[in-house]
mmCIF file of C-alpha atoms in Angstrom:
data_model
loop_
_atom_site.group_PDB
_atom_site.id
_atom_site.type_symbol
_atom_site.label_atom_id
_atom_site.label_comp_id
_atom_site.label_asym_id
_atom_site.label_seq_id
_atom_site.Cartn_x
_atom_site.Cartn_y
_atom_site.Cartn_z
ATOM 1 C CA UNK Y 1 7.820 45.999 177.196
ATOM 2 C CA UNK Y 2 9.165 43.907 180.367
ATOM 3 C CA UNK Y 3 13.522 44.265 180.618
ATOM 4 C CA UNK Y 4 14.742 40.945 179.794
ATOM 5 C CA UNK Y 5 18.029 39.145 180.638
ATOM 6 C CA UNK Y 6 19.740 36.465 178.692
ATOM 7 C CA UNK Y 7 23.034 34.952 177.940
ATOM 8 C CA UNK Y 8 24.632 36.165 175.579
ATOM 9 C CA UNK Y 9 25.679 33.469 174.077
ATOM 10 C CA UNK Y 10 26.082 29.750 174.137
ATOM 11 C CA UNK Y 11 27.568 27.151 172.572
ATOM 12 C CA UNK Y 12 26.297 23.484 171.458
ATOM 13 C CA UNK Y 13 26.631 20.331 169.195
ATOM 14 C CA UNK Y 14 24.616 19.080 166.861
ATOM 15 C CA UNK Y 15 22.479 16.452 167.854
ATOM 16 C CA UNK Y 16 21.967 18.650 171.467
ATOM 17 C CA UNK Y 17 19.356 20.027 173.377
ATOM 18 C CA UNK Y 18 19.746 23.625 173.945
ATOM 19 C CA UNK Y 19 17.871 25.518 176.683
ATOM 20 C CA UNK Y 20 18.322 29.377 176.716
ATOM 21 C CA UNK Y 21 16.690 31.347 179.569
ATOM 22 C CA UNK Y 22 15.305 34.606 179.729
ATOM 23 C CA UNK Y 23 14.694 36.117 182.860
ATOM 24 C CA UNK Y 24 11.779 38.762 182.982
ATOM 25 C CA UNK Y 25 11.454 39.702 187.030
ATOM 26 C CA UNK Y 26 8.972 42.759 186.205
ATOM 27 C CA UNK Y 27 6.417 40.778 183.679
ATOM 28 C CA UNK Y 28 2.837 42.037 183.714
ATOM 29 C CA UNK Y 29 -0.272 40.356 183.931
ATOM 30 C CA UNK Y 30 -1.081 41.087 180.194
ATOM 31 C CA UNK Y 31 2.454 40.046 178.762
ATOM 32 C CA UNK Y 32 2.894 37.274 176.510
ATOM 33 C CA UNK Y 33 6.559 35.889 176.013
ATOM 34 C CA UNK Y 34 8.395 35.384 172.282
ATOM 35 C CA UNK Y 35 10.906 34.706 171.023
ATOM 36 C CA UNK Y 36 12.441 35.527 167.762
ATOM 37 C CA UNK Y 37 15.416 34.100 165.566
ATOM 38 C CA UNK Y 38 17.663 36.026 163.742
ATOM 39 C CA UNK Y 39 19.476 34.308 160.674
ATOM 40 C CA UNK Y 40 23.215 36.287 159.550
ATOM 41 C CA UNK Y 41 21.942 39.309 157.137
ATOM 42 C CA UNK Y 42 18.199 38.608 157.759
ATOM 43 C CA UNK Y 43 15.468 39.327 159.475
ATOM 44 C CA UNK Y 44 14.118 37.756 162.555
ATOM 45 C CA UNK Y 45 11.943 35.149 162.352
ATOM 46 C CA UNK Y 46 9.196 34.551 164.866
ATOM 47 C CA UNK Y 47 9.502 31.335 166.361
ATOM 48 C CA UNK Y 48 7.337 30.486 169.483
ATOM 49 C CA UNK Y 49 4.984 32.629 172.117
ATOM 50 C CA UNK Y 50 3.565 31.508 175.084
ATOM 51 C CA UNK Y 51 2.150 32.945 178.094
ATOM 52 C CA UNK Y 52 1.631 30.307 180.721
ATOM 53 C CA UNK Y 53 2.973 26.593 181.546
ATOM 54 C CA UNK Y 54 4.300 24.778 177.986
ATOM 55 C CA UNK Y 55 4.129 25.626 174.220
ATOM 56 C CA UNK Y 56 5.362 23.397 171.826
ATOM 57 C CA UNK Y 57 5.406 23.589 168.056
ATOM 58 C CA UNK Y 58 7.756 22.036 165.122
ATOM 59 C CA UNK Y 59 10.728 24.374 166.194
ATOM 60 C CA UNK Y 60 10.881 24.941 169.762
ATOM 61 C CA UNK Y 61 9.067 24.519 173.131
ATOM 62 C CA UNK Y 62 8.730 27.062 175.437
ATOM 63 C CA UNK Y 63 8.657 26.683 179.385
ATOM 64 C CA UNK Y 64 6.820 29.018 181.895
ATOM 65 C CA UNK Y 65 6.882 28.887 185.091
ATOM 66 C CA UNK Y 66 4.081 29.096 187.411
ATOM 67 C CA UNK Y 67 5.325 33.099 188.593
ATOM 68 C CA UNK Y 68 6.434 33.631 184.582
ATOM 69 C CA UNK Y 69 9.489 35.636 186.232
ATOM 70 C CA UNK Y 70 11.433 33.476 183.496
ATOM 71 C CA UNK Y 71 10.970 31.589 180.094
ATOM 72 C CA UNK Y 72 12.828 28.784 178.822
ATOM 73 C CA UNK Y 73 13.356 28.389 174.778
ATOM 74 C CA UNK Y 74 13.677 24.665 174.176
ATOM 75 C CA UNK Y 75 15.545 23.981 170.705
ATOM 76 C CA UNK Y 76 15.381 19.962 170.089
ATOM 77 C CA UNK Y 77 18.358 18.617 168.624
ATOM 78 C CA UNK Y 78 20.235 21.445 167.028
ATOM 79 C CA UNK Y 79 21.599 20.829 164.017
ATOM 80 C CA UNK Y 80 24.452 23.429 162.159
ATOM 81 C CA UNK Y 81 21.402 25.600 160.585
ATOM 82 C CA UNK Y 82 20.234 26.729 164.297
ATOM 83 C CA UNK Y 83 23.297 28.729 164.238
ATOM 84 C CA UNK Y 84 21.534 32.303 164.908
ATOM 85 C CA UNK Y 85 20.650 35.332 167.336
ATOM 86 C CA UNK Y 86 17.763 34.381 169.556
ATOM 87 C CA UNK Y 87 15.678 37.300 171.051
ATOM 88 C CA UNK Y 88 13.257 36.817 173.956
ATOM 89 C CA UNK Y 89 10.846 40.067 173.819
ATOM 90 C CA UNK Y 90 8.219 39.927 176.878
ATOM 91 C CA UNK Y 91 5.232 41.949 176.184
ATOM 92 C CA UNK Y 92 1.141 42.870 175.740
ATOM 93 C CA UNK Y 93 -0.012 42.126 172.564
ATOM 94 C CA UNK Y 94 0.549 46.159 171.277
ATOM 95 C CA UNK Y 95 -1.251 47.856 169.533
ATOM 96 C CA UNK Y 96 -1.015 48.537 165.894
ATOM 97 C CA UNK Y 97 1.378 51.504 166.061
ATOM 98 C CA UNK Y 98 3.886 49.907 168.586
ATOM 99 C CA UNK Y 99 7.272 48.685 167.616
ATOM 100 C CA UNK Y 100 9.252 45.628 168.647
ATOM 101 C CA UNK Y 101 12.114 46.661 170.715
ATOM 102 C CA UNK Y 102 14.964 43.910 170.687
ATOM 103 C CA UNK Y 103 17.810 43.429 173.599
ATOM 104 C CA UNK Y 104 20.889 42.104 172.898
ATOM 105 C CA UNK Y 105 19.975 38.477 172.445
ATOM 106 C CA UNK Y 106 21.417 35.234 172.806
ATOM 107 C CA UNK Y 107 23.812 34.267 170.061
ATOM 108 C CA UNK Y 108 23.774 30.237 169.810
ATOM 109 C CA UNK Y 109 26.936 28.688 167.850
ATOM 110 C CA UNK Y 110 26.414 24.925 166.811
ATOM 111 C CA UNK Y 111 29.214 22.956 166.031
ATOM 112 C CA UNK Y 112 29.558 19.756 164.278
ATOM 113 C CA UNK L 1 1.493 33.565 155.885
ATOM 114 C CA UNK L 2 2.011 37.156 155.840
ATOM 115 C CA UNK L 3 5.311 38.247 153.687
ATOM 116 C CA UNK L 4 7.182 41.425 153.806
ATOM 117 C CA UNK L 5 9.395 41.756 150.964
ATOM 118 C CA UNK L 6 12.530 44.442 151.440
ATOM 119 C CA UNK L 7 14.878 45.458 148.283
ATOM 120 C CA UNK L 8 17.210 45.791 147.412
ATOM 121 C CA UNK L 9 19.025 43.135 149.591
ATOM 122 C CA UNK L 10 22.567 44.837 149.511
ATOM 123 C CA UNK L 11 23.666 47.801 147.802
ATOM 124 C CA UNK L 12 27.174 49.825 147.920
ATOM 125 C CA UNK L 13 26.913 53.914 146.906
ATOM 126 C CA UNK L 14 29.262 56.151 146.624
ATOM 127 C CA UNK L 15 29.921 59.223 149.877
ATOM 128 C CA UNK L 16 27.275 62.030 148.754
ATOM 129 C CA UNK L 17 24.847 60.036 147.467
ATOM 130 C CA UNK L 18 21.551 58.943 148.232
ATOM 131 C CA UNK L 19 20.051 55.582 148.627
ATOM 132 C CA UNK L 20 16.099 54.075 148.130
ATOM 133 C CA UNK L 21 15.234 50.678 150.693
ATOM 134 C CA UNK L 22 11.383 49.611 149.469
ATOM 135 C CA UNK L 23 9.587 47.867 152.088
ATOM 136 C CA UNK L 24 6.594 45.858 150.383
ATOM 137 C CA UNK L 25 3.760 44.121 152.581
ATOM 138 C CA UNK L 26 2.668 41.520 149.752
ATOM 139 C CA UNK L 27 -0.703 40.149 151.223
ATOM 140 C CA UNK L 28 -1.948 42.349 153.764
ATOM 141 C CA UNK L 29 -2.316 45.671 153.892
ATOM 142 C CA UNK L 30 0.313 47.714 156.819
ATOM 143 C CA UNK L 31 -0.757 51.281 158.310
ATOM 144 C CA UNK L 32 2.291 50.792 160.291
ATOM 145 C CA UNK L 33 5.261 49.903 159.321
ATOM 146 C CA UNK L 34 8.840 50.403 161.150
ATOM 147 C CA UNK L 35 12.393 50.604 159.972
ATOM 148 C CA UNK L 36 15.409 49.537 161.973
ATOM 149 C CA UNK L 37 18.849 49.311 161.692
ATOM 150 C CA UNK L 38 21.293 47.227 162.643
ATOM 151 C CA UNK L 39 25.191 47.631 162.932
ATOM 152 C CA UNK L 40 27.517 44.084 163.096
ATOM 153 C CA UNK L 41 27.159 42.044 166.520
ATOM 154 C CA UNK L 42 24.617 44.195 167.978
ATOM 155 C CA UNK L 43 20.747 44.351 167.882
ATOM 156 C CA UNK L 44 18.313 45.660 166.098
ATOM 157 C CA UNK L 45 18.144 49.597 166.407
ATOM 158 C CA UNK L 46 14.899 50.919 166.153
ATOM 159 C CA UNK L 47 14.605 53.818 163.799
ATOM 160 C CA UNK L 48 11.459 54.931 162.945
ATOM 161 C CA UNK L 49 7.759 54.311 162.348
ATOM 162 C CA UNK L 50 6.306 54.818 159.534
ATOM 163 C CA UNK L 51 2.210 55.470 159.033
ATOM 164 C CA UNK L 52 0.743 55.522 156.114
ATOM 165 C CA UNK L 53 -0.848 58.700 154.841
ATOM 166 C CA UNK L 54 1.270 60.640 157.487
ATOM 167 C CA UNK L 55 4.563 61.865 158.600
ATOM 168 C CA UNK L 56 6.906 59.475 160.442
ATOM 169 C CA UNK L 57 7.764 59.276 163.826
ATOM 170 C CA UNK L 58 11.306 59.168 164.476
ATOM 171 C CA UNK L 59 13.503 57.843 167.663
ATOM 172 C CA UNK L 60 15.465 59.696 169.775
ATOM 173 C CA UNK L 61 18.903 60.674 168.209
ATOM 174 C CA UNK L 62 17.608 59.311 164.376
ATOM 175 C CA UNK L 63 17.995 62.778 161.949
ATOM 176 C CA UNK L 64 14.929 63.106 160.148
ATOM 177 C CA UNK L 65 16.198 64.761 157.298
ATOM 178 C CA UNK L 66 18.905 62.497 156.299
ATOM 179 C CA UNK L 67 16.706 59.264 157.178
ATOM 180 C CA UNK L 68 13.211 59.957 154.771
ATOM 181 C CA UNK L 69 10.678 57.448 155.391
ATOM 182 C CA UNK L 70 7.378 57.631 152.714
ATOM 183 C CA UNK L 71 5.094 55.346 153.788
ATOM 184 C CA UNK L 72 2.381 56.550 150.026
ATOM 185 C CA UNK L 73 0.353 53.172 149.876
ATOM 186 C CA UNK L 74 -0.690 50.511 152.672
ATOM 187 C CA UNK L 75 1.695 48.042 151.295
ATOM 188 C CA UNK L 76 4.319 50.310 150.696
ATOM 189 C CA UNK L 77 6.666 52.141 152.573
ATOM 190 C CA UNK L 78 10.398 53.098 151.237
ATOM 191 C CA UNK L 79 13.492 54.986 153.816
ATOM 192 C CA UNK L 80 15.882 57.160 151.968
ATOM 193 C CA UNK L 81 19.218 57.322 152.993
ATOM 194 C CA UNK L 82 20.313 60.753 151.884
ATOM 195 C CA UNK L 83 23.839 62.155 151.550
ATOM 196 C CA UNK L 84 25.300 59.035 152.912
ATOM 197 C CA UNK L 85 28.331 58.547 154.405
ATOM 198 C CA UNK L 86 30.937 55.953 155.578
ATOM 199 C CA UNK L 87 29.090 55.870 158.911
ATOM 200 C CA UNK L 88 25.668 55.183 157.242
ATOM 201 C CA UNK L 89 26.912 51.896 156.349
ATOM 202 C CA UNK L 90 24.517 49.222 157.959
ATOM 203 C CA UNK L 91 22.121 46.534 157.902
ATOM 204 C CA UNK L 92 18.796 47.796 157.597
ATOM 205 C CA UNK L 93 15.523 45.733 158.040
ATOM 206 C CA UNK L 94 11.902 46.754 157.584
ATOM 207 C CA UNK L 95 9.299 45.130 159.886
ATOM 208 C CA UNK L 96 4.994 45.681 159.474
ATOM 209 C CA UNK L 97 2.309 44.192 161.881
ATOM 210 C CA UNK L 98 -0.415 41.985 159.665
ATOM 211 C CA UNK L 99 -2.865 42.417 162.259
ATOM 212 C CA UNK L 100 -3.170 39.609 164.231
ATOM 213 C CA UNK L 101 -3.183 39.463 167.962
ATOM 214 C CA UNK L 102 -1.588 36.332 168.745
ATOM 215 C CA UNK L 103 2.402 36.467 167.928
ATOM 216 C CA UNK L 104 2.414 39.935 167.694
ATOM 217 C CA UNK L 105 1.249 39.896 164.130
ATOM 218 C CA UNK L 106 5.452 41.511 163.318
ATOM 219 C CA UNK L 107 6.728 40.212 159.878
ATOM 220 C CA UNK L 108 10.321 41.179 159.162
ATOM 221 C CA UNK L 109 11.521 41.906 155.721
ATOM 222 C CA UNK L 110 14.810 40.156 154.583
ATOM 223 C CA UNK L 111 17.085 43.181 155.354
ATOM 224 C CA UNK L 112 19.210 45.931 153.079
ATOM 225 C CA UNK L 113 23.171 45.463 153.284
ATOM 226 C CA UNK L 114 24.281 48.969 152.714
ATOM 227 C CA UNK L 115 27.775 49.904 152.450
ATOM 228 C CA UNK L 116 28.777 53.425 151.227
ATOM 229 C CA UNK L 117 32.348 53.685 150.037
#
């Protein structure tokens, strides 16, 4: 898997837009981009994966840029219960017997 | 969608003793499956995988003997924590692949709280 970089950690309002980046400078050819959520004392949670230009679903959009060097995790209007570890993992689809390895993640507190 | 159940969800156990994590894939069958752990404000640790039918593989550093991973059925694979210790104490969380190729096909199971006293 591609070495990401991300904050680690940001801080919003509810009601806010929050944009976390991920850089990814050595992404290959056959890597898609996700990202996963991590609750307190839970598992992650898959939330989005893209691999070129824009994904958008009911949680989050996802930006990529024409060179994919970097990713952008778009979370509409955050509200308290976004409060949570966000991982961006950059990657080829593996195969069966390949495990997820997680950096350090972006930690996102949301105030009221 | 494709649900990995992990129990129990906590559990405290006295130094010395040994603790049972069951990781349950309950609607598709997992050859693979893969433990991690997880220790407060940091990321997820990977441990082990586990294949059905076979012996684990085990990362770098992760004692095999103390950590037993059984991975019997294809929607079944349990890590024993044996002789635990203070140190021991962590989050651990299960995770299988369902097979798909788009998002990775990686479900996560809800996580064991362990604390040994």
């Amino acid at each position: 898997l591609a070495k990401t970089t991300q904050p680690i950690s940001m801080d919003s309002y509810e009601g806010q837009e929050v944009n976390i980046t991920c850089s990814h400078n050595n992404i290959a050819t056959n890597d898609y981009i996700t990202w996963y959520q991590q609750f307190p004392s839970q598992g992650p949670r898959f939330i989005i994966q893209g691999y070129k230009t824009k994904v958008t679903n009911e949680v989050a959009s996802l930006f990529i840029p024409a060179d994919r060097k970097s990713s952008t995790l778009s979370l509409p209007r955050v509200s308290l219960s976004d409060t949570a570890v966000y991982y961006c993992l950059v990657g080829d689809p593996p195969q069966a017997g390949t495990a997820l390895i997680f950096g350090k993640g972006t930690t996102l507190s949301v105030s009221s | 969608g494709a649900v990995v159940s992990q129990h129990p969800s906590w559990v405290i156990c006295k130094s010395g003793t040994s603790v049972k994590i069951e990781c349950r894939s309950l609607d598709f069958q997992a050859t693979t499956m893969f433990w991690y752990r997880q220790f407060p404000k940091q990321s997820l640790m990977l441990m082990a995988t586990s294949n059905e039918g076979s012996k684990a593989t085990y990362e770098q550093g992760v004692e095999k003997d103390k950590f037993l991973i059984n991975h019997a059925s294809l929607t079944l694979s349990t890590l024993t924590v044996t002789s635990a210790h203070p140190e021991d104490s962590s989050f651990y969380i299960c995770s299988a692949r369902n097979g798909g190729s788009f998002n990775y096909g990686y479900t996560f199971g809800s996580g064991t709280r362990l604390t040994v006293v």
